[in-house]
Short mmCIF file of C-alpha atoms in Angstrom, two decimals:
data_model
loop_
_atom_site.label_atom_id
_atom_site.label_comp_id
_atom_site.label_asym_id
_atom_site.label_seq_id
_atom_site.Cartn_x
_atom_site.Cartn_y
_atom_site.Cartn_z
CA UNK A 1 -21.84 167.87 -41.01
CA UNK A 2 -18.53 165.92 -41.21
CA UNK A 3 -15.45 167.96 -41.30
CA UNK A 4 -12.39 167.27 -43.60
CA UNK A 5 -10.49 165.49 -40.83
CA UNK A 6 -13.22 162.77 -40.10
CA UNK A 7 -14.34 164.40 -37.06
CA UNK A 8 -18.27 163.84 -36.96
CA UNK A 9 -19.84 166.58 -35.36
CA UNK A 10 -23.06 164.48 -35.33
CA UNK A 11 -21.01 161.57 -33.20
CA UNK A 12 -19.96 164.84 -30.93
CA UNK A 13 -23.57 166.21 -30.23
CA UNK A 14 -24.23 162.78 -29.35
CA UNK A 15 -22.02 162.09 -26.68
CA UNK A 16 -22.63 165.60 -25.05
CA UNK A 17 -25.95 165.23 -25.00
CA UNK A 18 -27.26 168.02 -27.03
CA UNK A 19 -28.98 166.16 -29.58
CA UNK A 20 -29.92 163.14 -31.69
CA UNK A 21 -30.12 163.53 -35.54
CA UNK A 22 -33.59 161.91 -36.79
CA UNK A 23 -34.26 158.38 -38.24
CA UNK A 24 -36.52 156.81 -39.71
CA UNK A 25 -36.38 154.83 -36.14
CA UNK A 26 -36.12 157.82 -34.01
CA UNK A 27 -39.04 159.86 -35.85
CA UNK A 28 -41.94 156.77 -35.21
CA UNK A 29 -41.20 157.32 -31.07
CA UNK A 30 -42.88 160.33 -31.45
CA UNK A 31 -46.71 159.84 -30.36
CA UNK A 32 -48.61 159.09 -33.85
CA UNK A 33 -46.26 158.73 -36.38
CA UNK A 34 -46.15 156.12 -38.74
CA UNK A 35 -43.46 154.86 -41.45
CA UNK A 36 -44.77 156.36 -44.42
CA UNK A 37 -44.48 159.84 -43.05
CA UNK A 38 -41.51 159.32 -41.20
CA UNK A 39 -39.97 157.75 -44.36
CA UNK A 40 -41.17 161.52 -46.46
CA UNK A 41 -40.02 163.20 -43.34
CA UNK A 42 -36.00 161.47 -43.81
CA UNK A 43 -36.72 162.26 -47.91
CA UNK A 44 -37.51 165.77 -47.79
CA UNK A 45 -34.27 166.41 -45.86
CA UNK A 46 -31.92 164.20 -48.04
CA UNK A 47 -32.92 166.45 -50.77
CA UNK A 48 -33.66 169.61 -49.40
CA UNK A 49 -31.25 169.67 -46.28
CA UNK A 50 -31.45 170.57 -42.77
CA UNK A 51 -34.94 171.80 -41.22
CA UNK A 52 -34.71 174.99 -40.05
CA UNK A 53 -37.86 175.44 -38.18
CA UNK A 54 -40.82 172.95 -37.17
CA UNK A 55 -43.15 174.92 -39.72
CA UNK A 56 -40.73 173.35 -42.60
CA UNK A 57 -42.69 170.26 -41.62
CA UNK A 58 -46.00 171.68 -43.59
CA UNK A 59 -43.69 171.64 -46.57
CA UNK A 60 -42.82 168.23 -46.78
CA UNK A 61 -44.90 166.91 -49.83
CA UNK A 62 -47.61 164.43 -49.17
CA UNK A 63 -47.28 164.52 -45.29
CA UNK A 64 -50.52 164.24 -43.39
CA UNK A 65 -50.93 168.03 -42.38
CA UNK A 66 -53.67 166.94 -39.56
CA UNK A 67 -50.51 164.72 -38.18
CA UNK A 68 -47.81 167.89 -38.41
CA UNK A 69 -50.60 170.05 -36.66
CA UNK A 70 -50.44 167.14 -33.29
CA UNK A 71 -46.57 166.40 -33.56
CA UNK A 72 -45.48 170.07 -33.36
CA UNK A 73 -45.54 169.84 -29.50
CA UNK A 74 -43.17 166.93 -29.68
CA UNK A 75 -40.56 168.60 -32.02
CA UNK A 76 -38.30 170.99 -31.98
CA UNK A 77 -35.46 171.98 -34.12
CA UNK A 78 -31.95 173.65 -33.49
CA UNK A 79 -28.44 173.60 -33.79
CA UNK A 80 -25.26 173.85 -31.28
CA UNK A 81 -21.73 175.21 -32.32
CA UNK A 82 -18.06 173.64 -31.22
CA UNK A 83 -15.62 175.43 -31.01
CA UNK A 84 -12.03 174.44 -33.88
CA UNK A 85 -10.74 172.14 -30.90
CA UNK A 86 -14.24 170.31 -30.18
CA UNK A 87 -14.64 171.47 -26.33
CA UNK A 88 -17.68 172.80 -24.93
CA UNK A 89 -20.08 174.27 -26.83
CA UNK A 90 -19.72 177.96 -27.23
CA UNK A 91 -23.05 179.32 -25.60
CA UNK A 92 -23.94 182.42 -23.45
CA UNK A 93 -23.32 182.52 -19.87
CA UNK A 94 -27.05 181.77 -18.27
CA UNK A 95 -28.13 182.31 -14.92
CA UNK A 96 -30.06 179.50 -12.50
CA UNK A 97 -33.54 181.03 -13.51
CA UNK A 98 -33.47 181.06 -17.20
CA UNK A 99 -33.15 177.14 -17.21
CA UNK A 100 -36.01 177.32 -14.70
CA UNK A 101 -39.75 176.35 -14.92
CA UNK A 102 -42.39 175.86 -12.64
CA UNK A 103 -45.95 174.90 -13.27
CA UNK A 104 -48.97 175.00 -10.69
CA UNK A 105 -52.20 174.05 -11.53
CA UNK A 106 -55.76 174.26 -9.15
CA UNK A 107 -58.90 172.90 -9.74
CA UNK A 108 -61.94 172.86 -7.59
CA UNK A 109 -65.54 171.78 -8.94
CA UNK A 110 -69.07 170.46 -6.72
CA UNK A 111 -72.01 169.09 -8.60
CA UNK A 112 -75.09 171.52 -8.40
CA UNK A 113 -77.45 168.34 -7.97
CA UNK A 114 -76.85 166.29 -4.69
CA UNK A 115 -75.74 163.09 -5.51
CA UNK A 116 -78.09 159.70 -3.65
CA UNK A 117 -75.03 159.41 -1.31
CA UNK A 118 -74.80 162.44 0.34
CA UNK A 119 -78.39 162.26 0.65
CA UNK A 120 -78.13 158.87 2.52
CA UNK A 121 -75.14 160.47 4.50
CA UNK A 122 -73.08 157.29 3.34
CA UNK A 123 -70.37 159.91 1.71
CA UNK A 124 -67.60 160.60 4.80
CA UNK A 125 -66.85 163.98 3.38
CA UNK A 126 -67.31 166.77 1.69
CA UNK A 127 -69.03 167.66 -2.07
CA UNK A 128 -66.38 169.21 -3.18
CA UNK A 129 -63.71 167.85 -5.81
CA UNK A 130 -60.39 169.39 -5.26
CA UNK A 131 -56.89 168.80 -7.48
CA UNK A 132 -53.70 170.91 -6.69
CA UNK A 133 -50.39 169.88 -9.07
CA UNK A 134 -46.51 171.70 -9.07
CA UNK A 135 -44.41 170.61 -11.80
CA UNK A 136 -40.82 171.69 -11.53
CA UNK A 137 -38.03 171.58 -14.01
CA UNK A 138 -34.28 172.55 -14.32
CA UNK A 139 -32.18 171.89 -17.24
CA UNK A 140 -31.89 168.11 -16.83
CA UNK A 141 -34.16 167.98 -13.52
CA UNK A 142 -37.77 167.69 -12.79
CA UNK A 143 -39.80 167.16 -10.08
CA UNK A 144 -43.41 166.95 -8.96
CA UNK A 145 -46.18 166.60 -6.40
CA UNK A 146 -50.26 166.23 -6.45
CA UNK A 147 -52.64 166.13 -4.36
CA UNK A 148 -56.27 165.10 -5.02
CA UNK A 149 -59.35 164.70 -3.25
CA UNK A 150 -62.46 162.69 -4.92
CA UNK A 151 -66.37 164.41 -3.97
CA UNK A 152 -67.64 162.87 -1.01
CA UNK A 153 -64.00 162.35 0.15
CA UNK A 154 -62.63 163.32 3.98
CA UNK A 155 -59.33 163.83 3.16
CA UNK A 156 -58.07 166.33 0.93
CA UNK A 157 -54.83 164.68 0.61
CA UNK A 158 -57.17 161.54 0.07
CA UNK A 159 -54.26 160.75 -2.79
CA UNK A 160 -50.67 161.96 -2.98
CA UNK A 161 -48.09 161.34 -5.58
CA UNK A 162 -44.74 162.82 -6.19
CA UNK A 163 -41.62 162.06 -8.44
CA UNK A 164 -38.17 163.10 -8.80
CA UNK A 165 -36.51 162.35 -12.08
CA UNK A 166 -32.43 163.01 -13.65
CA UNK A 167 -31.66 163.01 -17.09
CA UNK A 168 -27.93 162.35 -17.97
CA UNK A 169 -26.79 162.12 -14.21
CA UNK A 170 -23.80 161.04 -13.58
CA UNK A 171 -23.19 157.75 -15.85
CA UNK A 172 -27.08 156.99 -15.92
CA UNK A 173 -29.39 157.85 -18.48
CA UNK A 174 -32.46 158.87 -16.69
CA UNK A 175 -33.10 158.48 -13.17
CA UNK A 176 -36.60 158.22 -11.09
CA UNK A 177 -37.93 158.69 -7.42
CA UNK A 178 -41.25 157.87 -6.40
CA UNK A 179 -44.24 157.91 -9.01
CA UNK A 180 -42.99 156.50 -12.35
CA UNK A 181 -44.67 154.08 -15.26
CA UNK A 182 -42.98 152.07 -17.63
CA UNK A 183 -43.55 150.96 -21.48
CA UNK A 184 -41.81 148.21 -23.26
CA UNK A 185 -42.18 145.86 -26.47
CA UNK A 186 -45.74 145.77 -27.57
CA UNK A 187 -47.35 145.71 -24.19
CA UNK A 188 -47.68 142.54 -23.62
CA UNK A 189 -46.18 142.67 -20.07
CA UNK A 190 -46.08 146.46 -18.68
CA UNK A 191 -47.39 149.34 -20.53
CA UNK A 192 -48.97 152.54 -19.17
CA UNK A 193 -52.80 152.34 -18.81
CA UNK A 194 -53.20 154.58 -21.88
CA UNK A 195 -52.55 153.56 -25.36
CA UNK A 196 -54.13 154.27 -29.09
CA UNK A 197 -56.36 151.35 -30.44
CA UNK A 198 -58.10 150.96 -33.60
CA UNK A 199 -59.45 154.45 -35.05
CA UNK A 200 -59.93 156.50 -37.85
CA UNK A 201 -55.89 155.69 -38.74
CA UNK A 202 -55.79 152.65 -39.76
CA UNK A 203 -52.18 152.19 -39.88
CA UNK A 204 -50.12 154.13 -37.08
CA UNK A 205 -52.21 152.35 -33.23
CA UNK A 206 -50.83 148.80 -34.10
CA UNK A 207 -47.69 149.04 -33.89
CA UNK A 208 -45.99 150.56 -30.05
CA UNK A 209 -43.46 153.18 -29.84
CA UNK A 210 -42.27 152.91 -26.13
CA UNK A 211 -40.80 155.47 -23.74
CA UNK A 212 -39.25 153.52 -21.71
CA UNK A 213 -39.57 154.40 -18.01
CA UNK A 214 -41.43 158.15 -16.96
CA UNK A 215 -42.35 159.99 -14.06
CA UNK A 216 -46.21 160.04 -13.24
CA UNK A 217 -48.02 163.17 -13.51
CA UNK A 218 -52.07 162.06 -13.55
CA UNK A 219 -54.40 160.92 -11.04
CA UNK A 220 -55.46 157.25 -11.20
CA UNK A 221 -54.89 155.94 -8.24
CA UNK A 222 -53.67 152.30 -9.24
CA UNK A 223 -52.15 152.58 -12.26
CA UNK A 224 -48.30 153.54 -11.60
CA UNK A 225 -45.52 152.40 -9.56
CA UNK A 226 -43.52 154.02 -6.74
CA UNK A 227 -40.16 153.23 -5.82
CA UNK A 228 -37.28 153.86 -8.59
CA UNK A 229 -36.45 153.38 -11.85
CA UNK A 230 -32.94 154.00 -13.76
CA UNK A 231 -31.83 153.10 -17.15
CA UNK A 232 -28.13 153.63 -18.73
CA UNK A 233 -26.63 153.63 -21.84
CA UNK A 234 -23.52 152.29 -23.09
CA UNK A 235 -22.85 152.67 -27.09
CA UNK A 236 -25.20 150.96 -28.61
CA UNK A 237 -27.09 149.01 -25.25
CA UNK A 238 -29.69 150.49 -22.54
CA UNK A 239 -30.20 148.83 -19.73
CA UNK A 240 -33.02 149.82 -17.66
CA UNK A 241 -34.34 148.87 -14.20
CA UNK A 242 -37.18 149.20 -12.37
CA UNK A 243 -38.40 148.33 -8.18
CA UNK A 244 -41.61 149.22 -7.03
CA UNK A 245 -43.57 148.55 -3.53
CA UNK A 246 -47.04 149.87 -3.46
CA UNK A 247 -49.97 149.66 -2.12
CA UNK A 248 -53.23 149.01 -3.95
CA UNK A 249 -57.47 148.69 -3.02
CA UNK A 250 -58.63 145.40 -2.67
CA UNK A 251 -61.66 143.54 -1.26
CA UNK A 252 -59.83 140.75 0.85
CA UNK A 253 -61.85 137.56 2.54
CA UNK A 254 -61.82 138.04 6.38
CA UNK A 255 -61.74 134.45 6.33
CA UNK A 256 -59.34 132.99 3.68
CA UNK A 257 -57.09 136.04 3.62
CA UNK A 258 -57.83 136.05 0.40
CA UNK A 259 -57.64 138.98 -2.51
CA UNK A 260 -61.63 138.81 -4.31
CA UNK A 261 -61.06 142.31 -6.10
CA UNK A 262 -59.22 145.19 -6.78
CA UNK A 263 -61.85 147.99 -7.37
CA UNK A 264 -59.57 150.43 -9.67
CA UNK A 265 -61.93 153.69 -9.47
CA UNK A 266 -60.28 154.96 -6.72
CA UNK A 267 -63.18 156.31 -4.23
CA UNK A 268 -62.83 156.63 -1.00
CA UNK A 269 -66.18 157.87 0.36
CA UNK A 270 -67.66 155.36 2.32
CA UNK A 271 -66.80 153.04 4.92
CA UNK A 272 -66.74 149.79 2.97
CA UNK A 273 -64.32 151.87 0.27
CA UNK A 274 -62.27 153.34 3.13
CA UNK A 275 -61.59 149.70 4.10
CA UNK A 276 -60.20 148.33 0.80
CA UNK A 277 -57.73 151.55 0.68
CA UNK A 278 -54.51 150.40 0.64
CA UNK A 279 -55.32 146.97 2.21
CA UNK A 280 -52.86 145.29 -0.19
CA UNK A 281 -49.58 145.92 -1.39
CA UNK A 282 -47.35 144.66 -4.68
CA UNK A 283 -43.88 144.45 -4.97
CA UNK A 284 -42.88 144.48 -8.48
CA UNK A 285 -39.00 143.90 -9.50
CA UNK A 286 -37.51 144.10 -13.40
CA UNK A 287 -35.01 144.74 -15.40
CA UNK A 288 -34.99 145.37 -19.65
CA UNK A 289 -31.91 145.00 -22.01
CA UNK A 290 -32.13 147.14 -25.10
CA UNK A 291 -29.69 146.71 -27.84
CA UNK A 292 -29.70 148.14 -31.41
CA UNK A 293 -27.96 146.67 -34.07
CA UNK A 294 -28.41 148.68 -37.09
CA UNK A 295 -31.86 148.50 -38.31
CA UNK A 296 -32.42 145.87 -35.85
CA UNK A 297 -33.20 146.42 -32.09
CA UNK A 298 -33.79 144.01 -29.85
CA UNK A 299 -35.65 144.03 -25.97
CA UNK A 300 -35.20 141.42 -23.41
CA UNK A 301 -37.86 141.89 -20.29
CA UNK A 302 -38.02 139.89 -16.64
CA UNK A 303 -39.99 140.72 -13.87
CA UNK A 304 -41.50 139.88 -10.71
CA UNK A 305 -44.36 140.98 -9.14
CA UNK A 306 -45.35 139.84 -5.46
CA UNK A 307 -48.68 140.39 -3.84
CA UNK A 308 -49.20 141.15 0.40
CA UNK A 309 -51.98 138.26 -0.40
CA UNK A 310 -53.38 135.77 -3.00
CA UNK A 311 -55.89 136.79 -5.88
CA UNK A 312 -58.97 134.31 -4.93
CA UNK A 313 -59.01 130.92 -6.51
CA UNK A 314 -61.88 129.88 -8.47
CA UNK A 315 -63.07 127.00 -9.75
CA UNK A 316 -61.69 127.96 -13.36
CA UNK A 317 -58.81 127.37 -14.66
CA UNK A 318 -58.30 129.99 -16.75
CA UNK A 319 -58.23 132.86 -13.91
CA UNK A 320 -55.90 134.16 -12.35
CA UNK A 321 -54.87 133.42 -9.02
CA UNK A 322 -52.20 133.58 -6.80
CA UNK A 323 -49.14 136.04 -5.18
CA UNK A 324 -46.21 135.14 -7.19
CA UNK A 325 -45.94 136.22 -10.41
CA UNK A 326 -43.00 136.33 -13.17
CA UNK A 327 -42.75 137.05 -17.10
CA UNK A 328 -40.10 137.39 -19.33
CA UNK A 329 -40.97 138.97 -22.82
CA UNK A 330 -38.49 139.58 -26.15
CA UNK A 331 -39.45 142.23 -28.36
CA UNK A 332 -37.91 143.32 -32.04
CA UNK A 333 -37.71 146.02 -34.57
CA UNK A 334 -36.31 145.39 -37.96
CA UNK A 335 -35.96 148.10 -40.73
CA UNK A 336 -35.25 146.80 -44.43
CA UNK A 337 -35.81 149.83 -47.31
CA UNK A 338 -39.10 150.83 -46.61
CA UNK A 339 -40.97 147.80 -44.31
CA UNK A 340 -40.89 147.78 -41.04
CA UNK A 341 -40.83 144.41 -39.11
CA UNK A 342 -42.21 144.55 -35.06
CA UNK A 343 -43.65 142.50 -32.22
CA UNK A 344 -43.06 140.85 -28.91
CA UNK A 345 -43.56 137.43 -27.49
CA UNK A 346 -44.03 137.14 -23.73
CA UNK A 347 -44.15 133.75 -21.50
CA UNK A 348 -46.11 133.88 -18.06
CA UNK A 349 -45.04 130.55 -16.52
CA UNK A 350 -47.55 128.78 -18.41
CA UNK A 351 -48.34 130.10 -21.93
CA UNK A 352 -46.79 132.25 -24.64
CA UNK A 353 -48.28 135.28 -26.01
CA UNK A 354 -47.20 137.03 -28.94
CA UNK A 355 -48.11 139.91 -31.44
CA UNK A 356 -46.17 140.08 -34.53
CA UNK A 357 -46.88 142.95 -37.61
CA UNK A 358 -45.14 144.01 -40.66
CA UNK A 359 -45.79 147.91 -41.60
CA UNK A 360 -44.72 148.07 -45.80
CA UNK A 361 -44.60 151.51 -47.31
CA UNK A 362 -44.97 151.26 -50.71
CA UNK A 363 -44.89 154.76 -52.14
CA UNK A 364 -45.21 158.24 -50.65
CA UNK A 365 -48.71 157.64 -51.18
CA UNK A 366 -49.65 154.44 -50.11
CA UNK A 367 -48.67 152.08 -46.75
CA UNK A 368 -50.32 148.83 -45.39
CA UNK A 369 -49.77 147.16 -42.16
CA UNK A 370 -50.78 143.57 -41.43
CA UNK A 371 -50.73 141.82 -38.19
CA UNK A 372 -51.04 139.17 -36.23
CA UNK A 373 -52.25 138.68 -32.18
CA UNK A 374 -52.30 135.55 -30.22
CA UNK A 375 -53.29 135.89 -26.80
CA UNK A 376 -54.23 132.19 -24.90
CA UNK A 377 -56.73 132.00 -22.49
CA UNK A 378 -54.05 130.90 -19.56
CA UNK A 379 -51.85 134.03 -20.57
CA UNK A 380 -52.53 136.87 -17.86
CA UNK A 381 -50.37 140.13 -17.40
CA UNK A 382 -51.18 141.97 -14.31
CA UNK A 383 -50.32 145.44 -16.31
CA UNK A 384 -50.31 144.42 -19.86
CA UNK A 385 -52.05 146.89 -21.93
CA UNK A 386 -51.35 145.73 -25.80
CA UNK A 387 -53.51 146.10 -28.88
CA UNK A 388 -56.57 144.04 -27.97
CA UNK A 389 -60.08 143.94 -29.06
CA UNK A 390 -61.44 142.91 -25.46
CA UNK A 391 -60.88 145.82 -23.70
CA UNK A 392 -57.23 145.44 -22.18
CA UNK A 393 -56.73 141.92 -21.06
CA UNK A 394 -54.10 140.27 -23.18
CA UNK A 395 -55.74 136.74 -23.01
CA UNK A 396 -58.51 134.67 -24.57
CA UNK A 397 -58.23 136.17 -27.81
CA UNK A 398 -56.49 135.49 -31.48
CA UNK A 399 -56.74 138.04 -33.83
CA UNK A 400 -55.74 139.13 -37.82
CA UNK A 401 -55.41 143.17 -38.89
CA UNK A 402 -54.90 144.18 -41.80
CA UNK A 403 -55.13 148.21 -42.91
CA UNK A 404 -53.95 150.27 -45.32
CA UNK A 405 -53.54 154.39 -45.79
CA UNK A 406 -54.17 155.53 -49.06
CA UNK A 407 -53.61 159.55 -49.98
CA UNK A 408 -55.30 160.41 -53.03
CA UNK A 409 -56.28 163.47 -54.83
CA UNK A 410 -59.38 164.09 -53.07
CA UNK A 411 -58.62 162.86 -49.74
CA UNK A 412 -57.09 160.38 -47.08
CA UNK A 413 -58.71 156.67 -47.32
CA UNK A 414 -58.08 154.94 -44.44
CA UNK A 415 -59.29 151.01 -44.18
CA UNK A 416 -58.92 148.28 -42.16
CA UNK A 417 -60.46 144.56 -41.35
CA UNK A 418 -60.13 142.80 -38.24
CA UNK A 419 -61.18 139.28 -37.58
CA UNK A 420 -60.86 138.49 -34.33
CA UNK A 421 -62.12 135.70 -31.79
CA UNK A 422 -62.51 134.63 -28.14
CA UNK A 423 -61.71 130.49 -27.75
#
């Protein structure tokens, strides 16, 4: 609400912290939503007001009740009251437990049938699979730890990973130690190893929501970074940066020094495997510039990523090879009525990628996305994970999409066409 002196209490909320008031912008971060029911989302509360609970969310007319039923995790709503002179909030007096959480999770399994390499006696350890995880959190704080230990491991600390992460500390944003991942743009140049592709919904994959940088919480044993990561805010710009030096599996030529591969499944069971743990190591350096304008945002990337030794050269061209690498990527948003304009071009040193789509909600009823990949065959991103047809390298392939969402009186019709090719 605004009050009669032109004191926003939304700007106030802001700046302590306690909340954001939803967009049309701000809804589509959250994991599968799409424009046309974040855009019946923003309508139901122009006309109807403030949301008092998350179940309100079933009410809004022609939302995709399958959607509200996944998102309700994500959401919450609530409200915080100022006193006449706009200090603190007014809130009860709370003690250092009832801000805190912990979370410990154990999981042991063995396969009843004895697998060929126990039976050979190639497997160093034992058959049993073991995973112990503590997750800790306090107000603004969080921490973590895991352990995990493959079958037909030695160790049982065979990997470790840990994080400690600030929200709001001091004058940054967010704040990470140890284990974190990063998303930005489309994913052209870092995104987790996770991401939605084409499905059933053929409108809300295409188009990226990032998060940013994260703390790590799984177990796949390449896929993160460790080091630190802090972004912070100021008005309307975020800058974020990131440093990581890790070590990674590789096969590496006794004789040329060389990296041949980087086996990513993470087993450590037999002597060959036990060699390539760790025998490599990346150092990875970035920084991303965020600025929103509006209904337009903009994100500038550049990073560096240096391997402990060269990736084999081969007598193609097209691979990649090398120690040094660097990309710089610029991504965009832009919201006009109800179309939404996104995508990302990245440059490698060599070649330009680029996705670009438009999302166009037409009614409550009916939204169509089209867009447009171009990936060249030179273009390589060591942890690149955009849409793609070919499973997650962004290179060698140009591609058109085009999909549409239709609600009708007997049901959701969801189509899409994609015509797609390798050069």
């Amino acid at each position: 609400g605004v009050r009669s002196d032109n004191i926003n209490l939304i700007d106030v909320a802001r700046e302590k912290g306690y909340y954001i008031v939803y967009t049309k912008d701000e809804l589509q971060k959250i994991p599968l939503m799409d424009l046309l029911n974040a855009t019946l989302i923003v309508e139901h509360k122009k006309r109807f007001g403030d949301f008092f609970s998350t179940n309100e969310l079933f009410m809004v007319v022609g939302i995709d009740i399958e959607l509200v039923n996944k998102i309700l995790p994500f959401v919450k709503t609530g409200a915080v009251s100022f006193d006449m002179n706009f200090e603190d909030p007014v809130v009860r007096r709370r003690s250092f437990f009832d801000d805190l959480k912990i979370n410990f999770r154990q999981r042991g399994q063995t396969d009843l049938q004895t697998r060929s390499g126990f039976l050979d006696d190639k497997f160093q350890g034992a058959k049993l699979k073991s995973y112990s995880r503590v997750l800790a959190d306090w107000k603004d704080f969080s921490a973590g730890a895991l352990i995990e230990k493959d079958a037909g491991e030695k160790s049982f600390t065979d990997f470790n990973s840990f994080f400690v992460s600030a929200d709001d500390f001091y004058f940054l944003k967010r704040i990470i130690v140890g284990d974190f991942q990063t998303e930005f743009g489309q994913g052209l140049v870092l995104w987790a190893p996770f991401s939605c592709s084409k499905s059933s919904d053929a409108v809300s994959p295409i188009i990226r929501r990032s998060k940013n940088i994260f703390p790590y919480r799984s177990t796949d044993e390449n896929n993160f970074f460790r080091g630190i990561a802090f972004s912070l805010n100021y008005e309307t710009t975020r800058m974020t940066f990131f440093y990581s030096n890790n070590f990674m599996d590789a096969n590496i030529d006794s004789l040329t020094n060389q990296i041949t591969s980087t086996p990513f499944d993470g087993f450590h069971r037999t002597q060959s495997e036990l060699r390539n743990k760790n025998s490599a190591r990346e150092k990875l350096i970035g920084s991303n510039l965020f600025v929103d304008i509006n209904s337009l945002t903009l994100g500038f990337l550049v990073m560096n990523s240096r391997l402990s030794a060269p990736l084999e050269k081969t007598d193609s061209p097209y691979e990649l090879s090398g120690d040094n690498f660097t990309y710089y990527s610029a991504t965009y948003s832009y919201n006009i009525m109800n179309i939404n304009f996104n995508g990302e071009f990245a440059f490698n040193g060599s070649s330009v990628a680029s996705i670009n789509s438009v999302e166009i909600v037409l009614n409550r009823n009916f939204s169509i996305l089209n867009s447009i990949r171009s990936y060249p065959r030179n273009f390589f991103a060591l942890h690149g994970n955009p849409f793609v047809e070919s499973g997650s390298q962004s290179n060698n392939e140009f591609g058109i999409y085009s999909g549409f969402k239709w609600r009708t009186s007997f049901g959701m019709i969801n189509f899409y066409a994609d015509f797609f090719k390798f050069p």
